[in-house]
Coordinates of C-alpha atoms and ligand atoms in Angstrom, one line a residue:
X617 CA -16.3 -46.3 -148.4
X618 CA -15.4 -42.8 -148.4
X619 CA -18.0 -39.8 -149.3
X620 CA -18.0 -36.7 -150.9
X621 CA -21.2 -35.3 -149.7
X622 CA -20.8 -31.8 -148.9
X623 CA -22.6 -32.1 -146.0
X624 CA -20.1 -34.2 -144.5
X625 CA -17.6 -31.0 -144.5
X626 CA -19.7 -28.0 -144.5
X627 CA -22.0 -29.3 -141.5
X628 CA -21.4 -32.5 -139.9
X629 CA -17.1 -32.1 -139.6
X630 CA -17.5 -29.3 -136.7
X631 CA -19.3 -31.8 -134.3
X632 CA -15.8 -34.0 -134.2
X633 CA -14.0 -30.4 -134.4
X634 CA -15.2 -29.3 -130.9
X635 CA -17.4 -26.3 -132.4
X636 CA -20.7 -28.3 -131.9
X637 CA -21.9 -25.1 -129.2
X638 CA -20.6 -22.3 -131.8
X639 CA -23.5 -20.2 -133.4
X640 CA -23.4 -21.1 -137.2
X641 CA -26.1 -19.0 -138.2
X642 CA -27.9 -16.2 -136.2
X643 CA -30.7 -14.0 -137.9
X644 CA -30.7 -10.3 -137.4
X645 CA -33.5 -8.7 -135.9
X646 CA -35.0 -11.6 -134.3
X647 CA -33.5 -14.1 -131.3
X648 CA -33.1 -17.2 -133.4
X649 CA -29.7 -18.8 -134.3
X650 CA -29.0 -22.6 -134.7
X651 CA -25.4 -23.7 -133.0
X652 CA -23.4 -25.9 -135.6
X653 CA -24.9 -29.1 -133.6
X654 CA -28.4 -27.8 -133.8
X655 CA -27.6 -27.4 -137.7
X656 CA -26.2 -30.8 -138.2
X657 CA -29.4 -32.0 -136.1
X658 CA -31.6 -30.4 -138.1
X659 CA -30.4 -30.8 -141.5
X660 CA -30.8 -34.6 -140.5
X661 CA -33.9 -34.2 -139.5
X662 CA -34.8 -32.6 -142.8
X663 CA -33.4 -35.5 -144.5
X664 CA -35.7 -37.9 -142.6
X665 CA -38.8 -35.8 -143.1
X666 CA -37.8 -35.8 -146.7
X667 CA -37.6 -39.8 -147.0
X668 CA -40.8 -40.1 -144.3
X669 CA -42.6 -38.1 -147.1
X670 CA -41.5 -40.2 -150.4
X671 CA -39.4 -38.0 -151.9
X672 CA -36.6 -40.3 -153.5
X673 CA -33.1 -39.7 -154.5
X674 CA -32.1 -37.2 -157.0
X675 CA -35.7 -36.1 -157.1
X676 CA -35.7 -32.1 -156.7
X677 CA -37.2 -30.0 -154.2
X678 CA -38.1 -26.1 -154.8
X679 CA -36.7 -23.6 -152.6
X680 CA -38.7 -20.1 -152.9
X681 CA -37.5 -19.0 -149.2
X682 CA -36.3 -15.8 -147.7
X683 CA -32.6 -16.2 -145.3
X684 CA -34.1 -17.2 -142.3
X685 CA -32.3 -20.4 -140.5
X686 CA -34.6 -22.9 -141.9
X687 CA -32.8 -22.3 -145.4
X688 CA -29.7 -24.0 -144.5
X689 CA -31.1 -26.9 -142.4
X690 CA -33.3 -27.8 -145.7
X691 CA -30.8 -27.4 -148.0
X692 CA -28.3 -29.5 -146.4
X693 CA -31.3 -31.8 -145.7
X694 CA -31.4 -32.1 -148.6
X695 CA -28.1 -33.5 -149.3
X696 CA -27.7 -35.5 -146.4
X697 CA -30.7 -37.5 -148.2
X698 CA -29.5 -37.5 -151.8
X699 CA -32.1 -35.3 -152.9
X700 CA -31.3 -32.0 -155.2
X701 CA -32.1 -28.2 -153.6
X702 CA -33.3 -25.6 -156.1
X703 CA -33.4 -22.2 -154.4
X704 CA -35.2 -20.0 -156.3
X705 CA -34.8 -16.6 -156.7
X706 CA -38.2 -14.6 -154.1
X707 CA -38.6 -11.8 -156.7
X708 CA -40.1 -13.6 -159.7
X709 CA -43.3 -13.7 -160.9
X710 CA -45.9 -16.2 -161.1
X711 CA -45.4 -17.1 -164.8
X712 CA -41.4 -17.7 -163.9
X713 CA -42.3 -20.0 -161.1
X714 CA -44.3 -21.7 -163.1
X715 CA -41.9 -22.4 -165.9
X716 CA -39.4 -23.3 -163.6
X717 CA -41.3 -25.3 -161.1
X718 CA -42.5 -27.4 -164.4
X719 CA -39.0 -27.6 -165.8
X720 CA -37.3 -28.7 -162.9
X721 CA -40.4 -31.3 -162.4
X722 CA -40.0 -30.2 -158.4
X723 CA -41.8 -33.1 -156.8
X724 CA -42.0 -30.3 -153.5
X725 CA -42.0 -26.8 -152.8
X726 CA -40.9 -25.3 -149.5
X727 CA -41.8 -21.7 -149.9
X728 CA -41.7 -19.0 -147.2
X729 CA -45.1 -17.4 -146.1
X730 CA -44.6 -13.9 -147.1
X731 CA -44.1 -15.4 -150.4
X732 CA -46.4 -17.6 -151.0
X733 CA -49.2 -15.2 -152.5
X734 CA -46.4 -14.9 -155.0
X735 CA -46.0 -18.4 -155.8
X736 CA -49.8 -19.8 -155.5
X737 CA -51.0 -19.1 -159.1
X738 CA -47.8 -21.3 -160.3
X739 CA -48.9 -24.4 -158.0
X740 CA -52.6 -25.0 -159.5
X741 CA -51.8 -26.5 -162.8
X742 CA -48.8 -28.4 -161.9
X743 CA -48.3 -31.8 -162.8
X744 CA -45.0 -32.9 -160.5
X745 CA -45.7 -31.0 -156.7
X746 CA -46.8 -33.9 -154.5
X747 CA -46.5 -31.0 -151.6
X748 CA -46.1 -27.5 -150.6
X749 CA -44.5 -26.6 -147.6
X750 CA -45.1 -23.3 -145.5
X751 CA -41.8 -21.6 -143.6
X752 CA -43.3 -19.4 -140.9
X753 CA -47.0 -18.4 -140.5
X754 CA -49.2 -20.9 -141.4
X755 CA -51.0 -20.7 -144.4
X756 CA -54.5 -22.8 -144.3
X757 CA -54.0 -24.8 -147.4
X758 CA -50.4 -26.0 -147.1
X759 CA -48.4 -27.6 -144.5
X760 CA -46.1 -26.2 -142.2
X761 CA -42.3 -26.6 -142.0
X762 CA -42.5 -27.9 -138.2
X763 CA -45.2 -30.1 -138.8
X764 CA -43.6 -31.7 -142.1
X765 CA -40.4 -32.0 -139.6
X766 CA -42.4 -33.3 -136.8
X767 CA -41.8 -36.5 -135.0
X768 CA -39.2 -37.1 -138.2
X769 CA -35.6 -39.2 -137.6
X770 CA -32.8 -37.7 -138.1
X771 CA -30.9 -39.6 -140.8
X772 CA -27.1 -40.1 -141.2
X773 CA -25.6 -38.8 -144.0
X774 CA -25.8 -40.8 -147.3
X775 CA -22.8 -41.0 -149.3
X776 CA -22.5 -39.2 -152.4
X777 CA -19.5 -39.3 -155.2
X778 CA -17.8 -35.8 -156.0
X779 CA -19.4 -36.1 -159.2
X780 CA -23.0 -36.7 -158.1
X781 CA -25.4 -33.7 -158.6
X782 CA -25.6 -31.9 -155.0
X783 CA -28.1 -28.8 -156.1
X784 CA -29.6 -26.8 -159.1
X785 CA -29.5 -22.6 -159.2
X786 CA -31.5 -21.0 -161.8
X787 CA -29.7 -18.5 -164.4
X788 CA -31.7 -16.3 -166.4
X789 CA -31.0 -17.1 -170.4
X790 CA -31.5 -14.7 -173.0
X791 CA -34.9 -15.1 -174.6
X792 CA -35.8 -14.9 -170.4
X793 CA -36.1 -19.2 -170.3
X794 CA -34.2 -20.0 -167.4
X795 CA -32.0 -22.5 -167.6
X796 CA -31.6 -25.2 -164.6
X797 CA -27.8 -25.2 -163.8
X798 CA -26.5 -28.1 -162.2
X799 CA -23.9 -28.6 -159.4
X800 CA -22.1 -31.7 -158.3
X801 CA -20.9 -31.8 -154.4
X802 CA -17.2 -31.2 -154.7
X803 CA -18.3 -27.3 -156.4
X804 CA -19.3 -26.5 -153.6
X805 CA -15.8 -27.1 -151.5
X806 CA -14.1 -26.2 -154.5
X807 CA -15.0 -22.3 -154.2
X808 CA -14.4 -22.4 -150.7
X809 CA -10.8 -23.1 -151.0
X810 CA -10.2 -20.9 -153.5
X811 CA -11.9 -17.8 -153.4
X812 CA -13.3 -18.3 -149.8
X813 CA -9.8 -19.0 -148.6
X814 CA -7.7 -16.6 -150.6
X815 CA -9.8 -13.2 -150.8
X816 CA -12.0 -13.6 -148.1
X817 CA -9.3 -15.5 -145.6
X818 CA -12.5 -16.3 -143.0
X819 CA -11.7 -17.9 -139.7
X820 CA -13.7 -18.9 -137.0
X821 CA -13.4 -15.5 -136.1
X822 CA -15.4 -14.3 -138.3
X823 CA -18.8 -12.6 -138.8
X824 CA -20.6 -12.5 -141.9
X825 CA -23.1 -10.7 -143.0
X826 CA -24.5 -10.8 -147.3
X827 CA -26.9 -8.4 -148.6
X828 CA -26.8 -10.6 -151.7
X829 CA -29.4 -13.5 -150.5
X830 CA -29.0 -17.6 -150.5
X831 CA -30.7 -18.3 -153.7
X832 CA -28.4 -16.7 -155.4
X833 CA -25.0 -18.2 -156.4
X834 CA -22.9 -15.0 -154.7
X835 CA -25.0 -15.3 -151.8
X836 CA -25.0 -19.1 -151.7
X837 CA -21.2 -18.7 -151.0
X838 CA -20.6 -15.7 -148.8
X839 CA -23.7 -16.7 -146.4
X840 CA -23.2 -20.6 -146.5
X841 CA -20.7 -22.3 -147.6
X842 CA -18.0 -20.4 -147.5
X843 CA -18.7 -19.5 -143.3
X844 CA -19.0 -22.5 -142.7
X845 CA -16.3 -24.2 -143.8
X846 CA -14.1 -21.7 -141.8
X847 CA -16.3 -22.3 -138.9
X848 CA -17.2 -19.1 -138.8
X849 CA -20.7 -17.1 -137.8
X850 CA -23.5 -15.7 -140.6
X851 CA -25.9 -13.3 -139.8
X852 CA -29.2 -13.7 -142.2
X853 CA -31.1 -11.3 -142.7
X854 CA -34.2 -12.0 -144.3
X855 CA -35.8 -8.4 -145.3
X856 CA -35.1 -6.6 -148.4
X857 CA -31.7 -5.0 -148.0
X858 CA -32.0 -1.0 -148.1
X859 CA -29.3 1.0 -147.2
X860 CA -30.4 2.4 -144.0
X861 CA -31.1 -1.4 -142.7
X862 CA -28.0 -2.7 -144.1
X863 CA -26.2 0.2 -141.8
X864 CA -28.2 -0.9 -138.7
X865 CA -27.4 -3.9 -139.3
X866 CA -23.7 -3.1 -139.4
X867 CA -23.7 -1.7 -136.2
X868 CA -26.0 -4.3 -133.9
X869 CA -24.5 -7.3 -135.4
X870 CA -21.1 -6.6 -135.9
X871 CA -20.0 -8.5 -138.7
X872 CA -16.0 -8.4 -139.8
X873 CA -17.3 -9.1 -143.2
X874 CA -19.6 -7.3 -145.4
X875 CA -21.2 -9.0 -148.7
X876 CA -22.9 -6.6 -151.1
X877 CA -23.6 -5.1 -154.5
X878 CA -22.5 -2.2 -156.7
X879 CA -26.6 -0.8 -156.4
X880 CA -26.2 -1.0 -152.8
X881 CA -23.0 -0.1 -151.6
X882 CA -23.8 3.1 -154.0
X883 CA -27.1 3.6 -152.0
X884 CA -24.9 3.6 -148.6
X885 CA -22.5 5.5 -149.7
X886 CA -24.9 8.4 -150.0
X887 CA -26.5 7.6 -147.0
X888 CA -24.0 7.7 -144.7
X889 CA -22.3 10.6 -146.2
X890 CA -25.9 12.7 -144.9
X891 CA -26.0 9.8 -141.4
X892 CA -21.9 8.9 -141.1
X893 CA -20.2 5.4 -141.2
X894 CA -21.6 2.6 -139.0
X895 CA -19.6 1.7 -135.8
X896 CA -18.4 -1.8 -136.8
X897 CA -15.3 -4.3 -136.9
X898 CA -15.0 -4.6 -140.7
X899 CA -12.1 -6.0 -142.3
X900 CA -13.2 -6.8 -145.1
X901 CA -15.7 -5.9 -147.8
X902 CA -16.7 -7.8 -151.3
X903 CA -19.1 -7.2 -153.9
X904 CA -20.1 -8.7 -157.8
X905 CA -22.8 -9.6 -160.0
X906 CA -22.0 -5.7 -162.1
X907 CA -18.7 -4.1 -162.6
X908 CA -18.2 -1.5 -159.3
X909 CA -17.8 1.9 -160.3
X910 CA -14.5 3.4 -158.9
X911 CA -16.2 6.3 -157.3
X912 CA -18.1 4.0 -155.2
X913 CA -15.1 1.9 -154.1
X914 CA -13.4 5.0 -153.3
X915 CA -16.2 6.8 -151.5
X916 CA -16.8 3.6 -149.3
X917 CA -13.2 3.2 -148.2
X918 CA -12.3 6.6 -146.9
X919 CA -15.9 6.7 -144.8
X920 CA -15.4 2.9 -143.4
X921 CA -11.9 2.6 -144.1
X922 CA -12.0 -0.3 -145.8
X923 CA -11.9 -1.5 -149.2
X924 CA -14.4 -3.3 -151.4
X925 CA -13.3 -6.1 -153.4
X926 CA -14.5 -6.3 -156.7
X927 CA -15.0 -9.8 -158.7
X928 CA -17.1 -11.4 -161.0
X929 CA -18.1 -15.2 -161.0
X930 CA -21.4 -17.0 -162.6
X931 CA -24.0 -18.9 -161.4
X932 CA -22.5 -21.5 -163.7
X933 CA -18.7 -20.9 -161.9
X934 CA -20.9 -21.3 -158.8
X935 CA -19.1 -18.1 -157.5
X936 CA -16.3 -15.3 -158.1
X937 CA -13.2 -16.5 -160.1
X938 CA -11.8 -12.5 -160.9
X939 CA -11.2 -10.6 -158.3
X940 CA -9.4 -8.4 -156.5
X941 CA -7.3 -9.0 -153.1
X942 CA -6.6 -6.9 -150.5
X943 CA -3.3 -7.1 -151.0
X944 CA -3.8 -6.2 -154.2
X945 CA -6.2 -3.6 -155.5
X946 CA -7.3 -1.6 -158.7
X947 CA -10.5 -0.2 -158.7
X948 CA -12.0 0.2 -162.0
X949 CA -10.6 -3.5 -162.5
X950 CA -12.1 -7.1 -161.9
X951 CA -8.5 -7.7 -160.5
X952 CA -7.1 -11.1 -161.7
X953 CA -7.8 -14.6 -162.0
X954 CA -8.6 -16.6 -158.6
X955 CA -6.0 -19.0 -157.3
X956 CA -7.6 -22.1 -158.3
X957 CA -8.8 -20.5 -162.0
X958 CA -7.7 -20.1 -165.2
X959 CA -8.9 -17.6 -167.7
X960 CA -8.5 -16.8 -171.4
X961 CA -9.7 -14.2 -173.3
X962 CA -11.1 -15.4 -177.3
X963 CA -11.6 -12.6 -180.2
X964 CA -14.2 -12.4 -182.7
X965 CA -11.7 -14.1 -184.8
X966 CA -11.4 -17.0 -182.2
X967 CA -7.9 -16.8 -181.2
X968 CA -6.5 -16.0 -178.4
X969 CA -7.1 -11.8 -177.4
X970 CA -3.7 -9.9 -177.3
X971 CA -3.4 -7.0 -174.1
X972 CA -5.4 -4.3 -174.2
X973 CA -7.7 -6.6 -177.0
X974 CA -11.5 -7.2 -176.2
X975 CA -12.4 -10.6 -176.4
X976 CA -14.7 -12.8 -174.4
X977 CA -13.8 -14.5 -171.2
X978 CA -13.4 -18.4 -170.6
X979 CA -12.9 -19.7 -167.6
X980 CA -11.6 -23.2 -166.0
X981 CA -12.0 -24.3 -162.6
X982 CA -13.2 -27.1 -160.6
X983 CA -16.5 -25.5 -159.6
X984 CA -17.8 -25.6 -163.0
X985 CA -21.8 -27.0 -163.4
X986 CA -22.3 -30.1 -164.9
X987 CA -24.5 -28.1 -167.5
X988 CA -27.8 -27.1 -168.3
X989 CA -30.9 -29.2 -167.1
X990 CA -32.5 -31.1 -170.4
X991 CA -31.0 -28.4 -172.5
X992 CA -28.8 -29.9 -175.1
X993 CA -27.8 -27.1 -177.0
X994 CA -27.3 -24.8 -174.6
X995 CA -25.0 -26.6 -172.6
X996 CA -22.8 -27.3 -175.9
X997 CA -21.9 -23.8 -176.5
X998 CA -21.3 -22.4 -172.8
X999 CA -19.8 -25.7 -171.7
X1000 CA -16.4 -26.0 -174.0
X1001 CA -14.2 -29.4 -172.2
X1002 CA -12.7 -27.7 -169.4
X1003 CA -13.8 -23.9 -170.5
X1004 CA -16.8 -22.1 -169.6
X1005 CA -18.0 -19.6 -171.2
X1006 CA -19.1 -16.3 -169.8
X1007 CA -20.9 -13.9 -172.1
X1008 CA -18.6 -10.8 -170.7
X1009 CA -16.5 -9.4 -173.1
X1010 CA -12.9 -8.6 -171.1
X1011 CA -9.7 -6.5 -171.7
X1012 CA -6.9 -7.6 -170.4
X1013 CA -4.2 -5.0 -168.9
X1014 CA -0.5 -4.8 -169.5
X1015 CA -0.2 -5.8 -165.8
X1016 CA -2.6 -8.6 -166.3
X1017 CA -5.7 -7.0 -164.6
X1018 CA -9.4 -7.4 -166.4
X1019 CA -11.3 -4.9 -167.0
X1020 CA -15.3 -5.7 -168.1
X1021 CA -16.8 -4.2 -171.2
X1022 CA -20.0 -5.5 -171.9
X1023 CA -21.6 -8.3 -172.7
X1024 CA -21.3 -10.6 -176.2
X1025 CA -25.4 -10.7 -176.3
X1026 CA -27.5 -7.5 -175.1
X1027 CA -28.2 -8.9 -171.7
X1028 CA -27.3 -6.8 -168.5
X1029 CA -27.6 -6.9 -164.8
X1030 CA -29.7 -5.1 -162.3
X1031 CA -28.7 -4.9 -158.3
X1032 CA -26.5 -7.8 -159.8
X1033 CA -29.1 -10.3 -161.7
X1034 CA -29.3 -10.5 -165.0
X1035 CA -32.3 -8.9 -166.7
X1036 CA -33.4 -9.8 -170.7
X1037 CA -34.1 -7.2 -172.6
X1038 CA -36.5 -9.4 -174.7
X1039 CA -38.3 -10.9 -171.7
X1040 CA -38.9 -6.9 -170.4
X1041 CA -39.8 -6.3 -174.0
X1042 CA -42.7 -9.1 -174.1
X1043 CA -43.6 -7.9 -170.6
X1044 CA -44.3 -4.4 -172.3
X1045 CA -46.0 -5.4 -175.0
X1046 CA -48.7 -7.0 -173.2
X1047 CA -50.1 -4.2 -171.7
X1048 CA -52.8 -3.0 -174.2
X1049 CA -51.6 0.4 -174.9
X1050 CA -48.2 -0.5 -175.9
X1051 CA -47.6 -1.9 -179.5
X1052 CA -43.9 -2.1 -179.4
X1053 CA -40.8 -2.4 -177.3
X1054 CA -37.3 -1.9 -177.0
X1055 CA -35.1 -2.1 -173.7
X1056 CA -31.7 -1.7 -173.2
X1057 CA -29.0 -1.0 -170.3
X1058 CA -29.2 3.1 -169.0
X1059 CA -26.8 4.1 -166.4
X1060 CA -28.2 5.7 -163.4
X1061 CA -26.3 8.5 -161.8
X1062 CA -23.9 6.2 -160.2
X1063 CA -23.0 4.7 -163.2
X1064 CA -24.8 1.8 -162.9
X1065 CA -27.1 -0.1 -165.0
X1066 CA -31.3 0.1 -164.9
X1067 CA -33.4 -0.5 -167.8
X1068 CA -34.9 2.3 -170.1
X1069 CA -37.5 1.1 -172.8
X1070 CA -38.6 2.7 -175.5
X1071 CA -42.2 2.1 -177.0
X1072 CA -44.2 2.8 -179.7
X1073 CA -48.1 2.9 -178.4
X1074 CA -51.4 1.5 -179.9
X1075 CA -53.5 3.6 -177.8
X1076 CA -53.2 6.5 -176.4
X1077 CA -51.4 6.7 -172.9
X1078 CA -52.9 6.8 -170.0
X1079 CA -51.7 9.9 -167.4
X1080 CA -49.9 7.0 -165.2
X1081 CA -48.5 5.5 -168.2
X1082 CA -45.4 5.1 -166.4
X1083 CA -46.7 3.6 -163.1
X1084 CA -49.2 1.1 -164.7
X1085 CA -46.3 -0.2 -167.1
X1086 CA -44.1 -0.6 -163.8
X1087 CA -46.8 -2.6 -162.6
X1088 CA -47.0 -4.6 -165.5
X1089 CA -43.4 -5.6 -165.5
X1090 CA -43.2 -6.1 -162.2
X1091 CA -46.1 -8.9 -162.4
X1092 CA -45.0 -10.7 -165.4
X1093 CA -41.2 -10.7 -165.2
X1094 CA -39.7 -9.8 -161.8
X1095 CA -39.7 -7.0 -159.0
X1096 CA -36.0 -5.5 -160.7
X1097 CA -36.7 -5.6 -164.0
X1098 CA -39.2 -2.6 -164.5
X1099 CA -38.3 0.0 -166.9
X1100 CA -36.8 3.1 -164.8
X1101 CA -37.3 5.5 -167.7
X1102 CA -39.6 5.2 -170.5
X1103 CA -39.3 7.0 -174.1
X1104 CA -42.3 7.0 -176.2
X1105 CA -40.8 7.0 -180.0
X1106 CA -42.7 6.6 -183.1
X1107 CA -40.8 3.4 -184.2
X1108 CA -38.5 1.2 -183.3
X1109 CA -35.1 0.9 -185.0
X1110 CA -34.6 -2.3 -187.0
X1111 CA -32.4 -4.6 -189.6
X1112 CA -33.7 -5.3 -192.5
X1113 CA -34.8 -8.5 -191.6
X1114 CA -37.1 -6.9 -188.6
X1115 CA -34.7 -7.3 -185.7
X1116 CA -34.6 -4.6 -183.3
X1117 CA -31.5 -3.0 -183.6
X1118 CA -30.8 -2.1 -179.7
X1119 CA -27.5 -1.2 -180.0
X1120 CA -29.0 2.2 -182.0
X1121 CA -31.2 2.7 -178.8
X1122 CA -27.8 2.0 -176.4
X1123 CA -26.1 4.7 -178.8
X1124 CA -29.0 7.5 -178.5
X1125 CA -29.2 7.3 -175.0
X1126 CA -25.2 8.0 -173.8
X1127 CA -25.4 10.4 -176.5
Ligands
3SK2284 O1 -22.5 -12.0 -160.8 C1 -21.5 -12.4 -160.2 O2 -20.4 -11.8 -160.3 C2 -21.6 -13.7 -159.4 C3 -20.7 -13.8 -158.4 C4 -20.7 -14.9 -157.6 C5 -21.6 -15.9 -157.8 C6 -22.5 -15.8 -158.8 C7 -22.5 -14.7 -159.6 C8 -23.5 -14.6 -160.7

């Protein structure tokens, strides 16, 4: 029988194709990098470790871990032995973990050590985690990654159908619930011949370095999959990308291809026009996850000399399906659809948007999810036959490029993940001074979007109003999602029926 499990192409392929020596994956500031043969060994490894401890078929496994090598050996592990992957985004707070730790019913955690304080308060209560697992230092009360790997046998790879759920990513819904989306095998190939092949065009020659990490869907792609099915090299680096580290790391590790987001290529842009460019062999450079601003784009190709990329995907497309090509380049545009994808644009009225018509954006392509874990509903309205839904509201150009123009609900992205208002909103209101609350999408000075609440208070402020609601957000929702300015209003705009109206808010502030 054949198989489709992606672990057969992504890892254990370049054994038989003479690369079993070549460094897969290399992390940047330390010595440690795993050769294609010491992945597929330790992926199997993983797998054994995983049956040695229980853990079944199809049942899931949490991933809270930063891009350090042990990422990809668990998470192919993972498939090698049938069992699902979550990777979880490492700026959430406890609450979030919790809810999706208990949704997913995650019969193990694996969770790095500088996170853990983070996740700990979600692990007490939990009904489904037979084990936690510690990457890195060791942490007194949970076991460590090389102990649970210890002694373990490395397993073959079990066969899985195209079909069969590979791995679940986490997409933020509007009310802040996430929703577990789920991915069969053959997604994960399927964005690597199409977008991986035709706008990124890696080779073995490559180098690749993503400031967007693994856990998320872009960074899943760029620093993964889409490597390693060229046979290429990724650098990982596991810190928090800021820009001055970002163009270090341009110039020790040499990458030919750059991964990163509007916040940050704007950040670097400023900082290299006070430091200068970074000495390195780019050819090419991407970004997503929010509309680039053209300034930025421009900026960064006259100091590097090379162009970003703009595209957009979704965690559900699994990863870009718009973009632009090098050969073929509008800034200010999403470009045009992927080779591979099919898009259509719907009006209010439901038919099909004329040029130069907003509607909302559908897309079809194979690397659609099989839906929405144990949510029904949910998965009916984005999931449409072949058509996925987006949420993004499109024009599309006489010459048949895209160009984004909000969103269809009042959700926005920060650094590139999403952020709901509502969730920020609840956040707010929880801290005792603040009675009501109201947050919508700002643009900084780059033209991007933060959030800006405005609140109506129950007691009088504090003098560090502003830092203790910070705080506050930061610990209930996310690290990204704190306010960035705060208005203090004497009420809120609302329908009649007690909605806030935020689109009054949106209006007063660009006004
Ligand atoms: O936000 C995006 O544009 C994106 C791109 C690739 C994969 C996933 C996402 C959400």
């Amino acid at each position: 029988t054949t198989s489709a499990n992606a672990a057969d192409f992504f890892v254990d392929r370049h054994l038989a194709e003479g690369r079993a020596d070549k460094i897969a994956h290399q992390e940047a500031r330390t010595a440690r990098s795993l050769s294609f043969a010491q992945l597929a060994e330790g992926a199997g490894r993983v797998a054994g470790a995983l049956l040695r401890a229980g853990i079944r078929p199809e049942e899931r496994i949490a991933m809270v871990m930063l891009d350090t090598l042990e990422f990809p050996q668990l998470f192919f592990g993972a498939l090698k032995a049938g069992v699902v992957p979550i990777p979880i985004n490492t700026l959430l707070a406890a609450p979030v973990y919790d809810a999706i730790l208990r949704d997913s019913r995650a019969v193990a955690l694996f969770v790095s050590a500088p996170l853990y304080e983070a996740v700990k308060p979600a692990l007490a209560g939990n009904p489904y985690l037979k084990t936690v697992i510690v990457v890195g230092d060791e942490v007194p009360e949970a076991q460590s990654f090389g102990s649970f790997v210890a002694g373990a046998e490395v397993c073959e790879t079990c066969p899985a159908s195209p079909d069969q759920v590979a791995f679940w990513l986490y997409s933020s819904g509007s009310t802040g619930q996430p929703k577990g989306v789920m991915h069969v095998h053959s997604s994960l190939r399927a964005t690597a011949d199409t977008y991986g092949k035709h706008v990124l065009g890696l080779t073995a020659e490559d180098r690749v370095l993503s400031a967007a990490k693994l856990f998320f869907a872009y960074g899943l792609g760029n620093a993964m999959t889409f490597p390693l099915a060229a046979g290429a090299t990724t650098i990982l680096f596991g810190g928090r990308p800021t820009p001055g580290d970002m163009l270090t790391t341009l110039e020790t590790e040499q990458p030919t291809v750059f991964c990163g987001v509007p916040t940050l290529y704007a950040a670097m842009v400023a900082e290299m026009d006070r430091s200068g460019a970074p000495q390195a062999p780019l050819r090419r450079c991407i970004s997503a996850g929010e509309a680039l601003p053209e300034d930025v784009g421009r900026r960064w190709q006259s100091l590097t000399g090379v162009d970003i990329l703009d595209g957009v995907g979704s965690t559900e497309m699994l990863h870009i399906f718009l973009s632009n090509r090098a050969d073929d380049l509008a800034y200010g545009t999403s470009g045009t659809p992927v080779p591979g994808y099919e898009v259509r644009l719907v009006n209010e009225a439901g038919q099909e948007a004329a040029d130069g018509e907003i509607g909302e954006l559908l897309v079809n392509g194979a690397s659609a999810a099989m839906g929405y874990w144990n949510q029904r509903e949910k998965s009916r309205q984005t999931f449409e036959g072949v058509w996925t839904r987006t949420g993004d509201k499109y024009e599309r150009r006489a010459d048949g490029r895209f160009i984004y123009c909000g969103r269809t609900d009042d959700m926005f992205k920060v650094s590139g993940i999403w952020v709901s208002p509502f969730e920020v909103e609840q956040a707010l209101v929880s801290h005792p001074v603040v009675l009501e609350a109201a947050v919508v999408a700002a643009q900084d000075d780059h033209g991007l979007d933060k959030p800006k609440a405005f609140i109506v208070l129950e007691a009088e402020a504090p003098p560090d109003l502003h830092a203790q609601l910070t705080e506050h957000v930061k610990s209930r929702v996310g690290k990204w999602k704190y306010p960035r300015w705060i208005e203090v209003v004497d009420d809120l705009p609302k329908t009649a029926t007690g909605k806030i109206q935020r689109f009054r808010l949106r209006e007063a502030s660009t006004s």
